[in-house]
PDB file of C-alpha atoms in Angstrom:
ATOM      1  CA  UNK A   1      17.272  11.636 -15.119  1.00  0.00           C
ATOM      2  CA  UNK A   2      16.020  14.387 -17.414  1.00  0.00           C
ATOM      3  CA  UNK A   3      13.339  15.464 -14.944  1.00  0.00           C
ATOM      4  CA  UNK A   4      15.848  15.793 -12.118  1.00  0.00           C
ATOM      5  CA  UNK A   5      18.684  17.527 -13.949  1.00  0.00           C
ATOM      6  CA  UNK A   6      16.863  19.521 -16.623  1.00  0.00           C
ATOM      7  CA  UNK A   7      13.715  20.482 -14.748  1.00  0.00           C
ATOM      8  CA  UNK A   8      13.236  23.857 -16.470  1.00  0.00           C
ATOM      9  CA  UNK A   9      13.526  22.350 -19.944  1.00  0.00           C
ATOM     10  CA  UNK A  10      11.180  19.477 -19.072  1.00  0.00           C
ATOM     11  CA  UNK A  11       8.609  21.639 -17.312  1.00  0.00           C
ATOM     12  CA  UNK A  12       6.621  22.107 -20.513  1.00  0.00           C
ATOM     13  CA  UNK A  13       5.986  18.346 -20.604  1.00  0.00           C
ATOM     14  CA  UNK A  14       4.787  17.967 -17.010  1.00  0.00           C
ATOM     15  CA  UNK A  15       1.236  17.165 -18.174  1.00  0.00           C
ATOM     16  CA  UNK A  16       2.129  15.083 -21.219  1.00  0.00           C
ATOM     17  CA  UNK A  17       4.563  12.765 -19.423  1.00  0.00           C
ATOM     18  CA  UNK A  18       2.059  11.331 -16.893  1.00  0.00           C
ATOM     19  CA  UNK A  19      -0.581  10.892 -19.595  1.00  0.00           C
ATOM     20  CA  UNK A  20       1.931   9.127 -21.812  1.00  0.00           C
ATOM     21  CA  UNK A  21       2.988   6.783 -19.006  1.00  0.00           C
ATOM     22  CA  UNK A  22      -0.623   5.792 -18.348  1.00  0.00           C
ATOM     23  CA  UNK A  23      -1.188   5.229 -22.048  1.00  0.00           C
ATOM     24  CA  UNK A  24       1.908   3.017 -22.257  1.00  0.00           C
ATOM     25  CA  UNK A  25       0.790   1.012 -19.214  1.00  0.00           C
ATOM     26  CA  UNK A  26      -2.654   0.555 -20.706  1.00  0.00           C
ATOM     27  CA  UNK A  27      -1.207  -0.543 -24.053  1.00  0.00           C
ATOM     28  CA  UNK A  28       1.547  -2.714 -22.566  1.00  0.00           C
ATOM     29  CA  UNK A  29       0.841  -6.471 -22.886  1.00  0.00           C
ATOM     30  CA  UNK A  30      -0.571  -7.881 -19.661  1.00  0.00           C
ATOM     31  CA  UNK A  31       2.241 -10.410 -19.309  1.00  0.00           C
ATOM     32  CA  UNK A  32       5.147  -8.070 -20.155  1.00  0.00           C
ATOM     33  CA  UNK A  33       6.544  -8.208 -16.626  1.00  0.00           C
ATOM     34  CA  UNK A  34       9.942  -6.612 -17.295  1.00  0.00           C
ATOM     35  CA  UNK A  35       8.494  -3.661 -19.217  1.00  0.00           C
ATOM     36  CA  UNK A  36       5.796  -3.047 -16.620  1.00  0.00           C
ATOM     37  CA  UNK A  37       8.336  -3.203 -13.821  1.00  0.00           C
ATOM     38  CA  UNK A  38      10.537  -0.593 -15.507  1.00  0.00           C
ATOM     39  CA  UNK A  39       7.524   1.670 -16.006  1.00  0.00           C
ATOM     40  CA  UNK A  40       6.419   1.331 -12.392  1.00  0.00           C
ATOM     41  CA  UNK A  41       9.906   1.993 -11.046  1.00  0.00           C
ATOM     42  CA  UNK A  42      10.273   5.082 -13.229  1.00  0.00           C
ATOM     43  CA  UNK A  43       6.803   6.321 -12.299  1.00  0.00           C
ATOM     44  CA  UNK A  44       7.488   5.796  -8.601  1.00  0.00           C
ATOM     45  CA  UNK A  45      10.664   7.857  -8.952  1.00  0.00           C
ATOM     46  CA  UNK A  46       8.748  10.661 -10.657  1.00  0.00           C
ATOM     47  CA  UNK A  47       6.458  10.829  -7.605  1.00  0.00           C
ATOM     48  CA  UNK A  48       9.488  12.082  -5.675  1.00  0.00           C
ATOM     49  CA  UNK A  49       9.805  15.097  -7.964  1.00  0.00           C
ATOM     50  CA  UNK A  50       7.709  18.196  -8.594  1.00  0.00           C
ATOM     51  CA  UNK A  51       6.326  16.514 -11.724  1.00  0.00           C
ATOM     52  CA  UNK A  52       4.153  14.197  -9.590  1.00  0.00           C
ATOM     53  CA  UNK A  53       1.269  16.652  -9.865  1.00  0.00           C
ATOM     54  CA  UNK A  54       0.730  15.491 -13.417  1.00  0.00           C
ATOM     55  CA  UNK A  55      -0.347  12.088 -12.084  1.00  0.00           C
ATOM     56  CA  UNK A  56      -3.103  13.509  -9.900  1.00  0.00           C
ATOM     57  CA  UNK A  57      -5.611  13.617 -12.747  1.00  0.00           C
ATOM     58  CA  UNK A  58      -4.718  10.030 -13.675  1.00  0.00           C
ATOM     59  CA  UNK A  59      -5.688   8.481 -10.340  1.00  0.00           C
ATOM     60  CA  UNK A  60      -8.810   6.804 -11.730  1.00  0.00           C
ATOM     61  CA  UNK A  61      -6.750   4.938 -14.337  1.00  0.00           C
ATOM     62  CA  UNK A  62      -4.226   3.785 -11.741  1.00  0.00           C
ATOM     63  CA  UNK A  63      -7.066   2.415  -9.600  1.00  0.00           C
ATOM     64  CA  UNK A  64      -7.760  -0.054 -12.410  1.00  0.00           C
ATOM     65  CA  UNK A  65      -5.572  -3.018 -11.461  1.00  0.00           C
ATOM     66  CA  UNK A  66      -5.593  -4.286 -15.048  1.00  0.00           C
ATOM     67  CA  UNK A  67      -3.856  -1.067 -16.090  1.00  0.00           C
ATOM     68  CA  UNK A  68      -1.589  -0.857 -13.048  1.00  0.00           C
ATOM     69  CA  UNK A  69      -0.490  -4.491 -12.781  1.00  0.00           C
ATOM     70  CA  UNK A  70      -1.590  -6.174 -15.984  1.00  0.00           C
ATOM     71  CA  UNK A  71      -3.567  -9.316 -16.631  1.00  0.00           C
ATOM     72  CA  UNK A  72      -0.822 -11.938 -16.867  1.00  0.00           C
ATOM     73  CA  UNK A  73      -0.324 -14.418 -14.062  1.00  0.00           C
ATOM     74  CA  UNK A  74       3.391 -13.666 -13.798  1.00  0.00           C
ATOM     75  CA  UNK A  75       2.712  -9.934 -13.596  1.00  0.00           C
ATOM     76  CA  UNK A  76       0.076 -10.483 -10.909  1.00  0.00           C
ATOM     77  CA  UNK A  77       2.434 -12.564  -8.775  1.00  0.00           C
ATOM     78  CA  UNK A  78       5.570 -10.441  -9.118  1.00  0.00           C
ATOM     79  CA  UNK A  79       4.455  -6.825  -9.601  1.00  0.00           C
ATOM     80  CA  UNK A  80       1.811  -6.388  -6.915  1.00  0.00           C
ATOM     81  CA  UNK A  81       4.188  -5.265  -4.114  1.00  0.00           C
ATOM     82  CA  UNK A  82       5.765  -2.598  -6.318  1.00  0.00           C
ATOM     83  CA  UNK A  83       2.431  -1.568  -7.844  1.00  0.00           C
ATOM     84  CA  UNK A  84       0.637  -1.215  -4.510  1.00  0.00           C
ATOM     85  CA  UNK A  85       3.571   0.654  -2.998  1.00  0.00           C
ATOM     86  CA  UNK A  86       3.396   3.151  -5.863  1.00  0.00           C
ATOM     87  CA  UNK A  87      -0.395   3.394  -5.629  1.00  0.00           C
ATOM     88  CA  UNK A  88      -0.215   4.033  -1.870  1.00  0.00           C
ATOM     89  CA  UNK A  89       2.173   6.953  -2.455  1.00  0.00           C
ATOM     90  CA  UNK A  90      -0.011   8.385  -5.190  1.00  0.00           C
ATOM     91  CA  UNK A  91      -3.182   8.109  -3.114  1.00  0.00           C
ATOM     92  CA  UNK A  92      -1.403   9.746  -0.187  1.00  0.00           C
ATOM     93  CA  UNK A  93      -0.681  12.809  -2.342  1.00  0.00           C
ATOM     94  CA  UNK A  94      -4.221  13.125  -3.775  1.00  0.00           C
ATOM     95  CA  UNK A  95      -6.330  11.917  -0.827  1.00  0.00           C
ATOM     96  CA  UNK A  96      -7.851  15.340  -0.118  1.00  0.00           C
ATOM     97  CA  UNK A  97      -9.186  15.579  -3.698  1.00  0.00           C
ATOM     98  CA  UNK A  98     -10.768  12.102  -3.918  1.00  0.00           C
ATOM     99  CA  UNK A  99     -14.510  11.623  -4.357  1.00  0.00           C
ATOM    100  CA  UNK A 100     -16.755   9.109  -2.618  1.00  0.00           C
ATOM    101  CA  UNK A 101     -16.482   6.429  -5.299  1.00  0.00           C
ATOM    102  CA  UNK A 102     -12.704   6.693  -5.368  1.00  0.00           C
ATOM    103  CA  UNK A 103     -12.503   6.449  -1.574  1.00  0.00           C
ATOM    104  CA  UNK A 104     -14.707   3.369  -1.729  1.00  0.00           C
ATOM    105  CA  UNK A 105     -12.570   1.679  -4.385  1.00  0.00           C
ATOM    106  CA  UNK A 106      -9.316   2.491  -2.606  1.00  0.00           C
ATOM    107  CA  UNK A 107     -10.652   1.079   0.663  1.00  0.00           C
ATOM    108  CA  UNK A 108     -11.650  -2.081  -1.173  1.00  0.00           C
ATOM    109  CA  UNK A 109      -8.238  -2.497  -2.839  1.00  0.00           C
ATOM    110  CA  UNK A 110      -6.139  -1.943   0.259  1.00  0.00           C
ATOM    111  CA  UNK A 111      -8.476  -3.844   2.582  1.00  0.00           C
ATOM    112  CA  UNK A 112      -8.095  -6.797   0.225  1.00  0.00           C
ATOM    113  CA  UNK A 113      -4.320  -6.418   0.485  1.00  0.00           C
ATOM    114  CA  UNK A 114      -4.476  -6.488   4.280  1.00  0.00           C
ATOM    115  CA  UNK A 115      -6.147  -9.889   4.203  1.00  0.00           C
ATOM    116  CA  UNK A 116      -4.201 -11.366   1.265  1.00  0.00           C
ATOM    117  CA  UNK A 117      -1.999 -14.214   2.612  1.00  0.00           C
ATOM    118  CA  UNK A 118       0.259 -14.066  -0.461  1.00  0.00           C
ATOM    119  CA  UNK A 119       1.432 -10.521   0.354  1.00  0.00           C
ATOM    120  CA  UNK A 120       4.154  -9.732   2.885  1.00  0.00           C
ATOM    121  CA  UNK A 121       3.594  -8.057   6.233  1.00  0.00           C
ATOM    122  CA  UNK A 122       5.419  -5.011   4.852  1.00  0.00           C
ATOM    123  CA  UNK A 123       2.811  -4.504   2.120  1.00  0.00           C
ATOM    124  CA  UNK A 124       0.022  -5.146   4.614  1.00  0.00           C
ATOM    125  CA  UNK A 125       1.472  -2.545   6.968  1.00  0.00           C
ATOM    126  CA  UNK A 126       1.689  -0.057   4.101  1.00  0.00           C
ATOM    127  CA  UNK A 127      -1.951  -0.796   3.268  1.00  0.00           C
ATOM    128  CA  UNK A 128      -3.089  -0.246   6.866  1.00  0.00           C
ATOM    129  CA  UNK A 129      -1.198   3.027   7.095  1.00  0.00           C
ATOM    130  CA  UNK A 130      -2.755   4.178   3.831  1.00  0.00           C
ATOM    131  CA  UNK A 131      -6.236   3.362   5.125  1.00  0.00           C
ATOM    132  CA  UNK A 132      -5.464   5.265   8.336  1.00  0.00           C
ATOM    133  CA  UNK A 133      -4.288   8.273   6.319  1.00  0.00           C
ATOM    134  CA  UNK A 134      -7.614   8.318   4.489  1.00  0.00           C
ATOM    135  CA  UNK A 135      -9.577   8.746   7.722  1.00  0.00           C
ATOM    136  CA  UNK A 136      -8.925  12.443   8.244  1.00  0.00           C
ATOM    137  CA  UNK A 137      -9.598  13.252   4.579  1.00  0.00           C
ATOM    138  CA  UNK A 138     -12.911  11.378   4.705  1.00  0.00           C
ATOM    139  CA  UNK A 139     -13.865  12.996   8.009  1.00  0.00           C
ATOM    140  CA  UNK A 140     -13.295  16.540   6.701  1.00  0.00           C
ATOM    141  CA  UNK A 141     -14.754  15.963   3.215  1.00  0.00           C
ATOM    142  CA  UNK A 142     -17.231  18.814   2.804  1.00  0.00           C
ATOM    143  CA  UNK A 143     -19.129  17.453  -0.197  1.00  0.00           C
ATOM    144  CA  UNK A 144     -19.981  14.108   1.422  1.00  0.00           C
ATOM    145  CA  UNK A 145     -22.876  13.390   3.756  1.00  0.00           C
ATOM    146  CA  UNK A 146     -22.091  12.176   7.257  1.00  0.00           C
ATOM    147  CA  UNK A 147     -23.782   8.855   6.553  1.00  0.00           C
ATOM    148  CA  UNK A 148     -21.536   8.322   3.517  1.00  0.00           C
ATOM    149  CA  UNK A 149     -18.493   9.169   5.608  1.00  0.00           C
ATOM    150  CA  UNK A 150     -19.619   6.790   8.351  1.00  0.00           C
ATOM    151  CA  UNK A 151     -20.067   3.915   5.916  1.00  0.00           C
ATOM    152  CA  UNK A 152     -16.560   4.360   4.555  1.00  0.00           C
ATOM    153  CA  UNK A 153     -15.013   4.677   8.009  1.00  0.00           C
ATOM    154  CA  UNK A 154     -16.863   1.630   9.331  1.00  0.00           C
ATOM    155  CA  UNK A 155     -15.438  -0.408   6.449  1.00  0.00           C
ATOM    156  CA  UNK A 156     -11.949   0.600   7.605  1.00  0.00           C
ATOM    157  CA  UNK A 157     -12.854  -0.409  11.161  1.00  0.00           C
ATOM    158  CA  UNK A 158     -14.049  -3.808   9.911  1.00  0.00           C
ATOM    159  CA  UNK A 159     -10.793  -4.335   8.030  1.00  0.00           C
ATOM    160  CA  UNK A 160      -8.674  -3.541  11.087  1.00  0.00           C
ATOM    161  CA  UNK A 161     -10.747  -5.597  13.535  1.00  0.00           C
ATOM    162  CA  UNK A 162     -10.841  -8.604  11.224  1.00  0.00           C
ATOM    163  CA  UNK A 163      -7.071  -8.391  10.768  1.00  0.00           C
ATOM    164  CA  UNK A 164      -6.612  -8.402  14.532  1.00  0.00           C
ATOM    165  CA  UNK A 165      -8.575 -11.643  14.576  1.00  0.00           C
ATOM    166  CA  UNK A 166      -6.365 -13.314  11.978  1.00  0.00           C
ATOM    167  CA  UNK A 167      -3.195 -12.106  13.727  1.00  0.00           C
ATOM    168  CA  UNK A 168      -4.167 -14.067  16.839  1.00  0.00           C
ATOM    169  CA  UNK A 169      -3.603 -17.167  14.718  1.00  0.00           C
ATOM    170  CA  UNK A 170      -0.604 -16.007  12.680  1.00  0.00           C
ATOM    171  CA  UNK A 171       1.614 -14.686  15.483  1.00  0.00           C
ATOM    172  CA  UNK A 172       1.584 -17.936  17.533  1.00  0.00           C
ATOM    173  CA  UNK A 173       2.583 -19.815  14.376  1.00  0.00           C
ATOM    174  CA  UNK A 174       5.578 -17.524  13.908  1.00  0.00           C
ATOM    175  CA  UNK A 175       6.593 -18.071  17.536  1.00  0.00           C
ATOM    176  CA  UNK A 176       6.285 -21.835  17.045  1.00  0.00           C
ATOM    177  CA  UNK A 177       8.603 -21.648  14.032  1.00  0.00           C
ATOM    178  CA  UNK A 178      11.180 -19.765  16.090  1.00  0.00           C
ATOM    179  CA  UNK A 179      11.056 -22.339  18.879  1.00  0.00           C
ATOM    180  CA  UNK A 180      11.192 -25.155  16.347  1.00  0.00           C
ATOM    181  CA  UNK A 181      14.352 -23.762  14.765  1.00  0.00           C
ATOM    182  CA  UNK A 182      15.948 -23.364  18.191  1.00  0.00           C
ATOM    183  CA  UNK A 183      15.209 -27.002  18.966  1.00  0.00           C
ATOM    184  CA  UNK A 184      16.494 -28.209  15.595  1.00  0.00           C
ATOM    185  CA  UNK A 185      19.718 -26.277  16.071  1.00  0.00           C
ATOM    186  CA  UNK A 186      20.333 -27.762  19.509  1.00  0.00           C
ATOM    187  CA  UNK A 187      19.489 -31.299  18.445  1.00  0.00           C
ATOM    188  CA  UNK A 188      21.762 -31.184  15.417  1.00  0.00           C
ATOM    189  CA  UNK A 189      24.788 -30.312  17.621  1.00  0.00           C
ATOM    190  CA  UNK A 190      26.133 -28.097  14.933  1.00  0.00           C
ATOM    191  CA  UNK A 191      27.459 -24.619  15.451  1.00  0.00           C
ATOM    192  CA  UNK A 192      26.221 -22.605  18.440  1.00  0.00           C
ATOM    193  CA  UNK A 193      22.939 -20.869  17.887  1.00  0.00           C
ATOM    194  CA  UNK A 194      23.290 -17.666  15.871  1.00  0.00           C
ATOM    195  CA  UNK A 195      20.858 -15.220  14.374  1.00  0.00           C
ATOM    196  CA  UNK A 196      21.229 -16.671  10.891  1.00  0.00           C
ATOM    197  CA  UNK A 197      19.027 -19.792  11.224  1.00  0.00           C
ATOM    198  CA  UNK A 198      16.380 -17.672  12.936  1.00  0.00           C
ATOM    199  CA  UNK A 199      16.603 -14.725  10.567  1.00  0.00           C
ATOM    200  CA  UNK A 200      13.449 -15.456   8.561  1.00  0.00           C
ATOM    201  CA  UNK A 201      10.974 -16.066  11.418  1.00  0.00           C
ATOM    202  CA  UNK A 202      12.525 -13.310  13.509  1.00  0.00           C
ATOM    203  CA  UNK A 203      12.199 -10.864  10.639  1.00  0.00           C
ATOM    204  CA  UNK A 204       8.638 -12.037  10.105  1.00  0.00           C
ATOM    205  CA  UNK A 205       7.906 -11.514  13.798  1.00  0.00           C
ATOM    206  CA  UNK A 206       9.327  -7.987  13.662  1.00  0.00           C
ATOM    207  CA  UNK A 207       7.219  -7.223  10.578  1.00  0.00           C
ATOM    208  CA  UNK A 208       4.159  -8.600  12.372  1.00  0.00           C
ATOM    209  CA  UNK A 209       4.857  -6.246  15.294  1.00  0.00           C
ATOM    210  CA  UNK A 210       4.985  -3.291  12.920  1.00  0.00           C
ATOM    211  CA  UNK A 211       1.673  -4.377  11.422  1.00  0.00           C
ATOM    212  CA  UNK A 212       0.069  -4.655  14.863  1.00  0.00           C
ATOM    213  CA  UNK A 213       1.355  -1.170  15.715  1.00  0.00           C
ATOM    214  CA  UNK A 214      -0.127   0.237  12.510  1.00  0.00           C
ATOM    215  CA  UNK A 215      -3.435  -1.522  13.219  1.00  0.00           C
ATOM    216  CA  UNK A 216      -3.589  -0.072  16.732  1.00  0.00           C
ATOM    217  CA  UNK A 217      -2.819   3.487  15.655  1.00  0.00           C
ATOM    218  CA  UNK A 218      -5.224   3.232  12.745  1.00  0.00           C
ATOM    219  CA  UNK A 219      -8.039   1.869  14.899  1.00  0.00           C
ATOM    220  CA  UNK A 220      -7.599   4.673  17.415  1.00  0.00           C
ATOM    221  CA  UNK A 221      -7.885   7.288  14.666  1.00  0.00           C
ATOM    222  CA  UNK A 222     -10.868   5.817  12.846  1.00  0.00           C
ATOM    223  CA  UNK A 223     -12.887   5.073  16.004  1.00  0.00           C
ATOM    224  CA  UNK A 224     -12.490   8.696  17.147  1.00  0.00           C
ATOM    225  CA  UNK A 225     -13.654   9.925  13.738  1.00  0.00           C
ATOM    226  CA  UNK A 226     -16.708   7.653  13.642  1.00  0.00           C
ATOM    227  CA  UNK A 227     -17.727   8.670  17.161  1.00  0.00           C
ATOM    228  CA  UNK A 228     -17.421  12.374  16.383  1.00  0.00           C
ATOM    229  CA  UNK A 229     -19.518  12.411  13.231  1.00  0.00           C
ATOM    230  CA  UNK A 230     -22.797  14.206  13.866  1.00  0.00           C
TER     231      UNK A 230
END
């Protein structure tokens, strides 16, 4: 609230605020889910203001999942979607200034998300789009050798191709669930078929389509970049 409505007065703290938030996250107990959630929500909101630049120098700390999410089981299970959504936005803003090691770690984190069955298709789609957005920055990185760029880009290709493989199993299962619910509704002779009993699998199918679209666009971009490296 203060950053939005009293920007001029708060401008002098634009460096201190991000540092303080990281320090609080690092000091916050690993299982303090409510406190961590409030911090992540507030930090995500700050990314939508001009004060987001203060977080750019803190990217290495945010790439530490123990700092970002915490170490508690409850935090790990409940905060990952919010944490990864925030991290994707932050990486998007700083991607042109990342070094090789940071690119490598980010690719590892978000590739893991793409293949994590406990995460939703929405988070997986966000992860794929983030990986695709890294491609151009890696390709044009002047202080990296072409072989280093190629290794990073090939890892993104592997992630996308392997996800295509798993989707050939997951999508038919979603379609089976839809057909099963249709059959159950007819056999029960209850109310006429409506969208409500099919809402979950239909939503899941729509999310899967969005993921497949992101995979296709991402693969097109990364393959072109790999082929055009000298």
